[in-house]
Protein backbone atom coordinates (compact mmCIF):
# COMPACT_ATOMS: atom_id res chain seq x y z
CA UNK A 1 0.00 0.00 0.00
CA UNK A 2 2.84 2.42 0.83
CA UNK A 3 4.36 1.73 -2.60
CA UNK A 4 1.06 2.57 -4.33
CA UNK A 5 0.79 5.88 -2.45
CA UNK A 6 4.39 6.64 -3.42
CA UNK A 7 3.61 5.93 -7.07
CA UNK A 8 0.49 8.11 -6.91
CA UNK A 9 2.58 10.97 -5.52
CA UNK A 10 5.02 10.65 -8.42
CA UNK A 11 2.17 10.69 -10.95
CA UNK A 12 0.61 13.73 -9.26
CA UNK A 13 3.96 15.55 -9.52
CA UNK A 14 4.21 14.67 -13.24
CA UNK A 15 0.67 15.89 -13.88
CA UNK A 16 1.25 19.17 -12.01
CA UNK A 17 4.52 19.83 -13.83
CA UNK A 18 3.00 19.12 -17.24
CA UNK A 19 0.02 21.40 -16.62
CA UNK A 20 2.26 24.22 -15.40
CA UNK A 21 4.55 23.88 -18.40
CA UNK A 22 1.64 23.81 -20.85
CA UNK A 23 0.07 26.90 -19.29
CA UNK A 24 3.33 28.83 -19.59
CA UNK A 25 4.04 27.65 -23.14
CA UNK A 26 3.13 30.02 -26.00
CA UNK A 27 0.88 28.05 -28.34
CA UNK A 28 0.58 28.85 -32.03
CA UNK A 29 -2.97 28.42 -33.32
CA UNK A 30 -2.81 26.92 -36.79
CA UNK A 31 -6.43 27.38 -37.85
CA UNK A 32 -9.77 28.81 -36.82
CA UNK A 33 -10.99 25.35 -35.78
CA UNK A 34 -12.16 25.71 -32.14
CA UNK A 35 -13.40 22.16 -31.64
CA UNK A 36 -11.75 20.80 -28.51
CA UNK A 37 -13.66 17.58 -27.77
CA UNK A 38 -13.53 14.04 -29.06
CA UNK A 39 -14.91 10.61 -28.34
CA UNK A 40 -13.12 7.38 -29.16
CA UNK A 41 -13.51 3.64 -29.39
CA UNK A 42 -10.62 1.73 -27.78
CA UNK A 43 -9.57 -1.88 -28.29
CA UNK A 44 -6.54 -4.03 -27.54
CA UNK A 45 -5.15 -5.42 -24.29
CA UNK A 46 -6.72 -5.37 -21.87
CA UNK A 47 -10.08 -5.39 -23.62
CA UNK A 48 -12.17 -2.71 -25.26
CA UNK A 49 -14.01 0.45 -24.28
CA UNK A 50 -14.82 4.08 -24.94
CA UNK A 51 -13.28 7.41 -23.99
CA UNK A 52 -13.91 11.15 -23.98
CA UNK A 53 -11.15 13.73 -24.44
CA UNK A 54 -10.86 17.48 -23.91
CA UNK A 55 -8.02 19.60 -25.34
CA UNK A 56 -6.54 22.38 -23.22
CA UNK A 57 -4.06 23.48 -25.87
CA UNK A 58 -1.78 21.95 -28.51
CA UNK A 59 0.45 20.43 -25.83
CA UNK A 60 -2.04 19.07 -23.33
CA UNK A 61 -5.25 17.00 -23.37
CA UNK A 62 -7.23 15.15 -20.72
CA UNK A 63 -8.98 11.82 -21.32
CA UNK A 64 -11.46 9.71 -19.41
CA UNK A 65 -11.33 6.08 -20.57
CA UNK A 66 -13.62 3.22 -19.59
CA UNK A 67 -12.38 -0.29 -20.44
CA UNK A 68 -13.74 -3.82 -20.06
CA UNK A 69 -11.96 -7.16 -20.21
CA UNK A 70 -12.86 -10.74 -19.34
CA UNK A 71 -10.92 -13.92 -20.03
CA UNK A 72 -11.70 -17.55 -19.13
CA UNK A 73 -8.82 -19.66 -17.84
CA UNK A 74 -8.70 -23.46 -18.11
CA UNK A 75 -5.25 -24.91 -17.49
CA UNK A 76 -4.38 -28.55 -16.95
CA UNK A 77 -1.38 -30.07 -15.17
CA UNK A 78 0.12 -26.88 -13.85
CA UNK A 79 3.12 -27.42 -11.60
CA UNK A 80 2.37 -26.18 -8.08
CA UNK A 81 5.42 -26.84 -5.91
CA UNK A 82 5.97 -30.22 -7.54
CA UNK A 83 2.30 -31.23 -7.74
CA UNK A 84 0.22 -31.14 -10.93
CA UNK A 85 -3.02 -29.19 -10.56
CA UNK A 86 -5.92 -28.18 -12.79
CA UNK A 87 -7.03 -24.55 -12.64
CA UNK A 88 -10.33 -23.20 -13.95
CA UNK A 89 -11.38 -19.59 -13.50
CA UNK A 90 -12.06 -16.14 -14.89
CA UNK A 91 -9.89 -13.05 -15.08
CA UNK A 92 -11.73 -9.71 -15.19
CA UNK A 93 -10.09 -6.33 -15.60
CA UNK A 94 -12.54 -3.43 -15.74
CA UNK A 95 -11.07 0.03 -15.31
CA UNK A 96 -11.69 3.76 -15.48
CA UNK A 97 -8.61 5.81 -16.39
CA UNK A 98 -8.19 9.57 -16.03
CA UNK A 99 -5.22 10.30 -18.29
CA UNK A 100 -3.23 13.40 -19.16
CA UNK A 101 -1.66 13.40 -22.64
CA UNK A 102 1.39 15.64 -22.99
CA UNK A 103 2.92 16.36 -26.43
CA UNK A 104 6.49 17.53 -25.72
CA UNK A 105 7.59 18.26 -29.30
CA UNK A 106 6.32 20.34 -32.19
CA UNK A 107 2.62 21.02 -32.57
CA UNK A 108 2.54 18.78 -35.64
CA UNK A 109 3.96 15.83 -33.67
CA UNK A 110 1.64 13.08 -32.42
CA UNK A 111 4.10 11.47 -30.01
CA UNK A 112 2.85 11.82 -26.44
CA UNK A 113 3.68 11.02 -22.84
CA UNK A 114 0.78 9.72 -20.76
CA UNK A 115 0.29 9.75 -17.00
CA UNK A 116 -2.79 9.43 -14.85
CA UNK A 117 -4.77 7.74 -12.14
CA UNK A 118 -6.92 4.66 -12.65
CA UNK A 119 -9.76 3.14 -10.69
CA UNK A 120 -9.79 -0.64 -11.09
CA UNK A 121 -13.41 -1.19 -10.12
CA UNK A 122 -13.53 -4.90 -10.97
CA UNK A 123 -10.07 -6.36 -11.44
CA UNK A 124 -10.05 -9.92 -10.15
CA UNK A 125 -8.98 -13.47 -10.85
CA UNK A 126 -11.34 -16.05 -9.35
CA UNK A 127 -10.62 -19.76 -9.81
CA UNK A 128 -10.91 -23.25 -8.39
CA UNK A 129 -7.84 -25.47 -8.07
CA UNK A 130 -8.04 -29.28 -8.20
CA UNK A 131 -5.23 -31.85 -7.91
CA UNK A 132 -4.67 -33.49 -11.29
CA UNK A 133 -3.82 -36.84 -9.64
CA UNK A 134 -5.15 -38.82 -6.70
CA UNK A 135 -4.41 -37.54 -3.20
CA UNK A 136 -2.92 -39.95 -0.66
CA UNK A 137 -3.37 -39.75 3.11
CA UNK A 138 -1.22 -42.61 4.40
CA UNK A 139 -2.88 -45.75 3.07
CA UNK A 140 -5.99 -43.86 2.00
CA UNK A 141 -6.27 -42.76 -1.63
CA UNK A 142 -8.85 -40.15 -2.64
CA UNK A 143 -9.80 -40.45 -6.30
CA UNK A 144 -11.80 -37.22 -6.21
CA UNK A 145 -10.30 -35.04 -3.47
CA UNK A 146 -12.30 -31.93 -4.40
CA UNK A 147 -11.41 -28.36 -5.29
CA UNK A 148 -10.58 -25.21 -3.37
CA UNK A 149 -11.17 -21.54 -4.27
CA UNK A 150 -8.20 -19.37 -5.13
CA UNK A 151 -7.55 -16.06 -6.79
CA UNK A 152 -6.37 -12.47 -6.55
CA UNK A 153 -7.85 -8.97 -6.43
CA UNK A 154 -6.23 -5.84 -7.88
CA UNK A 155 -9.27 -3.57 -7.39
CA UNK A 156 -8.60 -0.04 -6.17
CA UNK A 157 -6.83 3.16 -7.21
CA UNK A 158 -3.49 2.87 -8.99
CA UNK A 159 -1.19 5.06 -11.14
CA UNK A 160 -0.88 4.67 -14.91
CA UNK A 161 2.15 5.67 -16.97
CA UNK A 162 2.88 5.20 -20.64
CA UNK A 163 3.56 6.73 -24.01
CA UNK A 164 1.70 6.71 -27.30
CA UNK A 165 1.12 8.04 -30.76
CA UNK A 166 -1.94 9.90 -32.01
CA UNK A 167 -3.69 12.98 -30.71
CA UNK A 168 -6.65 12.68 -28.37
CA UNK A 169 -8.27 15.48 -30.39
CA UNK A 170 -7.39 14.72 -34.03
CA UNK A 171 -6.46 17.44 -36.51
CA UNK A 172 -9.16 16.17 -38.87
CA UNK A 173 -12.64 14.88 -38.13
CA UNK A 174 -11.34 11.37 -37.50
CA UNK A 175 -8.03 10.13 -36.17
CA UNK A 176 -6.36 7.05 -34.75
CA UNK A 177 -3.45 6.08 -32.56
CA UNK A 178 -2.28 3.82 -29.77
CA UNK A 179 -1.09 3.85 -26.16
CA UNK A 180 1.53 1.59 -24.61
CA UNK A 181 1.58 1.74 -20.84
CA UNK A 182 0.97 -0.02 -17.55
CA UNK A 183 -1.05 0.10 -14.35
CA UNK A 184 1.34 -0.05 -11.41
CA UNK A 185 -0.91 -2.06 -9.09
CA UNK A 186 1.53 -3.50 -6.58
CA UNK A 187 0.98 -7.02 -5.26
CA UNK A 188 -2.67 -8.13 -5.36
CA UNK A 189 -4.70 -9.41 -2.43
CA UNK A 190 -4.45 -13.16 -3.03
CA UNK A 191 -6.27 -16.05 -1.40
CA UNK A 192 -5.72 -19.81 -1.38
CA UNK A 193 -7.06 -22.04 1.39
CA UNK A 194 -5.32 -25.45 1.65
CA UNK A 195 -8.33 -27.00 3.47
CA UNK A 196 -6.53 -30.32 3.90
CA UNK A 197 -6.19 -30.87 0.13
CA UNK A 198 -3.08 -28.75 -0.31
CA UNK A 199 -0.20 -27.87 2.01
CA UNK A 200 0.75 -24.44 3.36
CA UNK A 201 3.84 -24.60 1.15
CA UNK A 202 1.65 -24.93 -1.94
CA UNK A 203 -0.39 -21.96 -0.74
CA UNK A 204 2.82 -19.92 -0.50
CA UNK A 205 3.78 -21.01 -4.03
CA UNK A 206 0.40 -19.93 -5.44
CA UNK A 207 0.55 -16.51 -3.78
CA UNK A 208 4.08 -16.09 -5.15
CA UNK A 209 2.64 -16.68 -8.62
CA UNK A 210 0.09 -13.92 -8.12
CA UNK A 211 2.62 -11.50 -6.62
CA UNK A 212 4.47 -11.44 -9.95
CA UNK A 213 1.53 -9.55 -11.47
CA UNK A 214 2.25 -6.25 -9.73
CA UNK A 215 2.37 -4.32 -13.02
CA UNK A 216 -0.43 -4.88 -15.56
CA UNK A 217 0.63 -3.88 -19.10
CA UNK A 218 -1.73 -2.16 -21.53
CA UNK A 219 -1.61 -1.79 -25.31
CA UNK A 220 -4.68 -0.02 -26.67
CA UNK A 221 -5.59 1.29 -30.11
CA UNK A 222 -8.11 4.13 -30.44
CA UNK A 223 -10.22 5.60 -33.24
CA UNK A 224 -11.27 9.20 -32.48
CA UNK A 225 -14.08 11.46 -33.64
CA UNK A 226 -13.74 15.21 -33.08
CA UNK A 227 -16.75 17.40 -32.34
mmCIF file of C-alpha atoms in Angstrom:
data_model
loop_
_atom_site.group_PDB
_atom_site.id
_atom_site.type_symbol
_atom_site.label_atom_id
_atom_site.label_comp_id
_atom_site.label_asym_id
_atom_site.label_seq_id
_atom_site.Cartn_x
_atom_site.Cartn_y
_atom_site.Cartn_z
ATOM 1 C CA UNK A 1 0.000 0.000 0.000
ATOM 2 C CA UNK A 2 2.844 2.423 0.832
ATOM 3 C CA UNK A 3 4.358 1.732 -2.598
ATOM 4 C CA UNK A 4 1.056 2.567 -4.330
ATOM 5 C CA UNK A 5 0.788 5.881 -2.454
ATOM 6 C CA UNK A 6 4.385 6.637 -3.416
ATOM 7 C CA UNK A 7 3.610 5.933 -7.073
ATOM 8 C CA UNK A 8 0.490 8.109 -6.909
ATOM 9 C CA UNK A 9 2.580 10.968 -5.519
ATOM 10 C CA UNK A 10 5.022 10.648 -8.422
ATOM 11 C CA UNK A 11 2.171 10.694 -10.953
ATOM 12 C CA UNK A 12 0.614 13.734 -9.259
ATOM 13 C CA UNK A 13 3.956 15.548 -9.524
ATOM 14 C CA UNK A 14 4.206 14.672 -13.240
ATOM 15 C CA UNK A 15 0.665 15.895 -13.882
ATOM 16 C CA UNK A 16 1.249 19.165 -12.005
ATOM 17 C CA UNK A 17 4.520 19.830 -13.828
ATOM 18 C CA UNK A 18 3.000 19.115 -17.242
ATOM 19 C CA UNK A 19 0.023 21.398 -16.619
ATOM 20 C CA UNK A 20 2.263 24.220 -15.396
ATOM 21 C CA UNK A 21 4.547 23.883 -18.404
ATOM 22 C CA UNK A 22 1.643 23.815 -20.847
ATOM 23 C CA UNK A 23 0.072 26.905 -19.291
ATOM 24 C CA UNK A 24 3.332 28.832 -19.588
ATOM 25 C CA UNK A 25 4.037 27.653 -23.141
ATOM 26 C CA UNK A 26 3.129 30.015 -25.998
ATOM 27 C CA UNK A 27 0.884 28.045 -28.338
ATOM 28 C CA UNK A 28 0.577 28.849 -32.035
ATOM 29 C CA UNK A 29 -2.972 28.425 -33.323
ATOM 30 C CA UNK A 30 -2.812 26.921 -36.786
ATOM 31 C CA UNK A 31 -6.431 27.382 -37.849
ATOM 32 C CA UNK A 32 -9.770 28.815 -36.817
ATOM 33 C CA UNK A 33 -10.993 25.351 -35.776
ATOM 34 C CA UNK A 34 -12.158 25.712 -32.145
ATOM 35 C CA UNK A 35 -13.402 22.165 -31.637
ATOM 36 C CA UNK A 36 -11.754 20.804 -28.506
ATOM 37 C CA UNK A 37 -13.660 17.581 -27.770
ATOM 38 C CA UNK A 38 -13.530 14.035 -29.064
ATOM 39 C CA UNK A 39 -14.912 10.607 -28.343
ATOM 40 C CA UNK A 40 -13.121 7.376 -29.160
ATOM 41 C CA UNK A 41 -13.508 3.636 -29.385
ATOM 42 C CA UNK A 42 -10.621 1.728 -27.777
ATOM 43 C CA UNK A 43 -9.566 -1.879 -28.294
ATOM 44 C CA UNK A 44 -6.544 -4.026 -27.539
ATOM 45 C CA UNK A 45 -5.147 -5.417 -24.293
ATOM 46 C CA UNK A 46 -6.723 -5.366 -21.868
ATOM 47 C CA UNK A 47 -10.078 -5.385 -23.619
ATOM 48 C CA UNK A 48 -12.167 -2.707 -25.263
ATOM 49 C CA UNK A 49 -14.010 0.449 -24.276
ATOM 50 C CA UNK A 50 -14.821 4.083 -24.945
ATOM 51 C CA UNK A 51 -13.279 7.406 -23.991
ATOM 52 C CA UNK A 52 -13.907 11.147 -23.979
ATOM 53 C CA UNK A 53 -11.149 13.732 -24.440
ATOM 54 C CA UNK A 54 -10.865 17.475 -23.910
ATOM 55 C CA UNK A 55 -8.025 19.597 -25.335
ATOM 56 C CA UNK A 56 -6.536 22.380 -23.216
ATOM 57 C CA UNK A 57 -4.061 23.484 -25.869
ATOM 58 C CA UNK A 58 -1.778 21.950 -28.509
ATOM 59 C CA UNK A 59 0.454 20.435 -25.826
ATOM 60 C CA UNK A 60 -2.035 19.067 -23.329
ATOM 61 C CA UNK A 61 -5.248 17.000 -23.366
ATOM 62 C CA UNK A 62 -7.234 15.147 -20.720
ATOM 63 C CA UNK A 63 -8.979 11.820 -21.322
ATOM 64 C CA UNK A 64 -11.457 9.710 -19.415
ATOM 65 C CA UNK A 65 -11.327 6.084 -20.572
ATOM 66 C CA UNK A 66 -13.622 3.215 -19.592
ATOM 67 C CA UNK A 67 -12.379 -0.288 -20.440
ATOM 68 C CA UNK A 68 -13.742 -3.815 -20.056
ATOM 69 C CA UNK A 69 -11.961 -7.156 -20.212
ATOM 70 C CA UNK A 70 -12.858 -10.744 -19.343
ATOM 71 C CA UNK A 71 -10.917 -13.922 -20.033
ATOM 72 C CA UNK A 72 -11.704 -17.546 -19.132
ATOM 73 C CA UNK A 73 -8.816 -19.655 -17.839
ATOM 74 C CA UNK A 74 -8.705 -23.455 -18.113
ATOM 75 C CA UNK A 75 -5.250 -24.908 -17.491
ATOM 76 C CA UNK A 76 -4.382 -28.552 -16.948
ATOM 77 C CA UNK A 77 -1.381 -30.070 -15.166
ATOM 78 C CA UNK A 78 0.122 -26.877 -13.851
ATOM 79 C CA UNK A 79 3.122 -27.425 -11.599
ATOM 80 C CA UNK A 80 2.373 -26.179 -8.083
ATOM 81 C CA UNK A 81 5.417 -26.841 -5.910
ATOM 82 C CA UNK A 82 5.968 -30.224 -7.538
ATOM 83 C CA UNK A 83 2.300 -31.230 -7.743
ATOM 84 C CA UNK A 84 0.220 -31.144 -10.933
ATOM 85 C CA UNK A 85 -3.023 -29.193 -10.559
ATOM 86 C CA UNK A 86 -5.921 -28.175 -12.789
ATOM 87 C CA UNK A 87 -7.026 -24.554 -12.635
ATOM 88 C CA UNK A 88 -10.326 -23.195 -13.953
ATOM 89 C CA UNK A 89 -11.384 -19.590 -13.495
ATOM 90 C CA UNK A 90 -12.055 -16.141 -14.888
ATOM 91 C CA UNK A 91 -9.885 -13.054 -15.083
ATOM 92 C CA UNK A 92 -11.731 -9.711 -15.188
ATOM 93 C CA UNK A 93 -10.093 -6.325 -15.595
ATOM 94 C CA UNK A 94 -12.542 -3.426 -15.743
ATOM 95 C CA UNK A 95 -11.071 0.031 -15.305
ATOM 96 C CA UNK A 96 -11.686 3.759 -15.478
ATOM 97 C CA UNK A 97 -8.615 5.807 -16.385
ATOM 98 C CA UNK A 98 -8.193 9.565 -16.030
ATOM 99 C CA UNK A 99 -5.222 10.305 -18.287
ATOM 100 C CA UNK A 100 -3.233 13.400 -19.158
ATOM 101 C CA UNK A 101 -1.656 13.405 -22.635
ATOM 102 C CA UNK A 102 1.389 15.642 -22.985
ATOM 103 C CA UNK A 103 2.923 16.361 -26.430
ATOM 104 C CA UNK A 104 6.489 17.535 -25.724
ATOM 105 C CA UNK A 105 7.588 18.260 -29.297
ATOM 106 C CA UNK A 106 6.318 20.342 -32.194
ATOM 107 C CA UNK A 107 2.617 21.018 -32.567
ATOM 108 C CA UNK A 108 2.543 18.780 -35.639
ATOM 109 C CA UNK A 109 3.964 15.833 -33.668
ATOM 110 C CA UNK A 110 1.635 13.084 -32.419
ATOM 111 C CA UNK A 111 4.098 11.474 -30.009
ATOM 112 C CA UNK A 112 2.854 11.816 -26.439
ATOM 113 C CA UNK A 113 3.678 11.017 -22.838
ATOM 114 C CA UNK A 114 0.779 9.716 -20.759
ATOM 115 C CA UNK A 115 0.287 9.753 -16.999
ATOM 116 C CA UNK A 116 -2.786 9.425 -14.855
ATOM 117 C CA UNK A 117 -4.768 7.743 -12.136
ATOM 118 C CA UNK A 118 -6.921 4.657 -12.648
ATOM 119 C CA UNK A 119 -9.761 3.145 -10.690
ATOM 120 C CA UNK A 120 -9.792 -0.641 -11.094
ATOM 121 C CA UNK A 121 -13.408 -1.193 -10.116
ATOM 122 C CA UNK A 122 -13.533 -4.900 -10.973
ATOM 123 C CA UNK A 123 -10.072 -6.365 -11.443
ATOM 124 C CA UNK A 124 -10.050 -9.924 -10.148
ATOM 125 C CA UNK A 125 -8.982 -13.467 -10.848
ATOM 126 C CA UNK A 126 -11.341 -16.054 -9.347
ATOM 127 C CA UNK A 127 -10.616 -19.755 -9.814
ATOM 128 C CA UNK A 128 -10.911 -23.249 -8.394
ATOM 129 C CA UNK A 129 -7.841 -25.470 -8.072
ATOM 130 C CA UNK A 130 -8.035 -29.283 -8.200
ATOM 131 C CA UNK A 131 -5.229 -31.846 -7.906
ATOM 132 C CA UNK A 132 -4.666 -33.490 -11.290
ATOM 133 C CA UNK A 133 -3.815 -36.842 -9.639
ATOM 134 C CA UNK A 134 -5.147 -38.821 -6.703
ATOM 135 C CA UNK A 135 -4.411 -37.538 -3.200
ATOM 136 C CA UNK A 136 -2.922 -39.950 -0.659
ATOM 137 C CA UNK A 137 -3.365 -39.750 3.114
ATOM 138 C CA UNK A 138 -1.220 -42.606 4.397
ATOM 139 C CA UNK A 139 -2.878 -45.755 3.073
ATOM 140 C CA UNK A 140 -5.988 -43.860 1.996
ATOM 141 C CA UNK A 141 -6.274 -42.756 -1.631
ATOM 142 C CA UNK A 142 -8.852 -40.149 -2.645
ATOM 143 C CA UNK A 143 -9.802 -40.454 -6.298
ATOM 144 C CA UNK A 144 -11.801 -37.222 -6.209
ATOM 145 C CA UNK A 145 -10.304 -35.035 -3.468
ATOM 146 C CA UNK A 146 -12.300 -31.934 -4.403
ATOM 147 C CA UNK A 147 -11.410 -28.356 -5.295
ATOM 148 C CA UNK A 148 -10.577 -25.209 -3.367
ATOM 149 C CA UNK A 149 -11.172 -21.538 -4.266
ATOM 150 C CA UNK A 150 -8.202 -19.373 -5.131
ATOM 151 C CA UNK A 151 -7.550 -16.059 -6.792
ATOM 152 C CA UNK A 152 -6.369 -12.471 -6.546
ATOM 153 C CA UNK A 153 -7.851 -8.968 -6.430
ATOM 154 C CA UNK A 154 -6.233 -5.840 -7.879
ATOM 155 C CA UNK A 155 -9.271 -3.569 -7.388
ATOM 156 C CA UNK A 156 -8.602 -0.038 -6.171
ATOM 157 C CA UNK A 157 -6.831 3.161 -7.210
ATOM 158 C CA UNK A 158 -3.487 2.870 -8.988
ATOM 159 C CA UNK A 159 -1.194 5.055 -11.137
ATOM 160 C CA UNK A 160 -0.884 4.672 -14.905
ATOM 161 C CA UNK A 161 2.148 5.668 -16.969
ATOM 162 C CA UNK A 162 2.879 5.201 -20.643
ATOM 163 C CA UNK A 163 3.558 6.731 -24.012
ATOM 164 C CA UNK A 164 1.703 6.711 -27.301
ATOM 165 C CA UNK A 165 1.115 8.042 -30.762
ATOM 166 C CA UNK A 166 -1.943 9.897 -32.008
ATOM 167 C CA UNK A 167 -3.691 12.982 -30.709
ATOM 168 C CA UNK A 168 -6.653 12.678 -28.371
ATOM 169 C CA UNK A 169 -8.269 15.485 -30.386
ATOM 170 C CA UNK A 170 -7.386 14.720 -34.025
ATOM 171 C CA UNK A 171 -6.465 17.439 -36.508
ATOM 172 C CA UNK A 172 -9.157 16.168 -38.870
ATOM 173 C CA UNK A 173 -12.639 14.878 -38.134
ATOM 174 C CA UNK A 174 -11.343 11.369 -37.501
ATOM 175 C CA UNK A 175 -8.035 10.134 -36.170
ATOM 176 C CA UNK A 176 -6.365 7.054 -34.746
ATOM 177 C CA UNK A 177 -3.448 6.075 -32.557
ATOM 178 C CA UNK A 178 -2.282 3.815 -29.765
ATOM 179 C CA UNK A 179 -1.094 3.852 -26.159
ATOM 180 C CA UNK A 180 1.528 1.588 -24.606
ATOM 181 C CA UNK A 181 1.584 1.737 -20.837
ATOM 182 C CA UNK A 182 0.968 -0.018 -17.555
ATOM 183 C CA UNK A 183 -1.050 0.095 -14.350
ATOM 184 C CA UNK A 184 1.338 -0.045 -11.408
ATOM 185 C CA UNK A 185 -0.911 -2.059 -9.091
ATOM 186 C CA UNK A 186 1.529 -3.501 -6.582
ATOM 187 C CA UNK A 187 0.979 -7.019 -5.258
ATOM 188 C CA UNK A 188 -2.674 -8.129 -5.364
ATOM 189 C CA UNK A 189 -4.703 -9.410 -2.431
ATOM 190 C CA UNK A 190 -4.452 -13.164 -3.031
ATOM 191 C CA UNK A 191 -6.268 -16.051 -1.399
ATOM 192 C CA UNK A 192 -5.722 -19.808 -1.384
ATOM 193 C CA UNK A 193 -7.055 -22.039 1.385
ATOM 194 C CA UNK A 194 -5.319 -25.446 1.654
ATOM 195 C CA UNK A 195 -8.329 -26.996 3.466
ATOM 196 C CA UNK A 196 -6.528 -30.322 3.896
ATOM 197 C CA UNK A 197 -6.194 -30.867 0.133
ATOM 198 C CA UNK A 198 -3.080 -28.752 -0.308
ATOM 199 C CA UNK A 199 -0.204 -27.875 2.006
ATOM 200 C CA UNK A 200 0.745 -24.441 3.361
ATOM 201 C CA UNK A 201 3.843 -24.600 1.151
ATOM 202 C CA UNK A 202 1.648 -24.933 -1.936
ATOM 203 C CA UNK A 203 -0.387 -21.961 -0.737
ATOM 204 C CA UNK A 204 2.819 -19.923 -0.503
ATOM 205 C CA UNK A 205 3.775 -21.013 -4.029
ATOM 206 C CA UNK A 206 0.405 -19.926 -5.442
ATOM 207 C CA UNK A 207 0.549 -16.514 -3.776
ATOM 208 C CA UNK A 208 4.082 -16.086 -5.146
ATOM 209 C CA UNK A 209 2.637 -16.679 -8.625
ATOM 210 C CA UNK A 210 0.094 -13.923 -8.117
ATOM 211 C CA UNK A 211 2.624 -11.499 -6.623
ATOM 212 C CA UNK A 212 4.467 -11.438 -9.954
ATOM 213 C CA UNK A 213 1.528 -9.552 -11.472
ATOM 214 C CA UNK A 214 2.250 -6.247 -9.732
ATOM 215 C CA UNK A 215 2.367 -4.324 -13.017
ATOM 216 C CA UNK A 216 -0.431 -4.876 -15.556
ATOM 217 C CA UNK A 217 0.631 -3.877 -19.099
ATOM 218 C CA UNK A 218 -1.727 -2.161 -21.528
ATOM 219 C CA UNK A 219 -1.609 -1.792 -25.314
ATOM 220 C CA UNK A 220 -4.685 -0.019 -26.668
ATOM 221 C CA UNK A 221 -5.589 1.294 -30.113
ATOM 222 C CA UNK A 222 -8.113 4.127 -30.445
ATOM 223 C CA UNK A 223 -10.224 5.597 -33.240
ATOM 224 C CA UNK A 224 -11.271 9.201 -32.478
ATOM 225 C CA UNK A 225 -14.082 11.456 -33.642
ATOM 226 C CA UNK A 226 -13.742 15.208 -33.081
ATOM 227 C CA UNK A 227 -16.753 17.402 -32.341
#
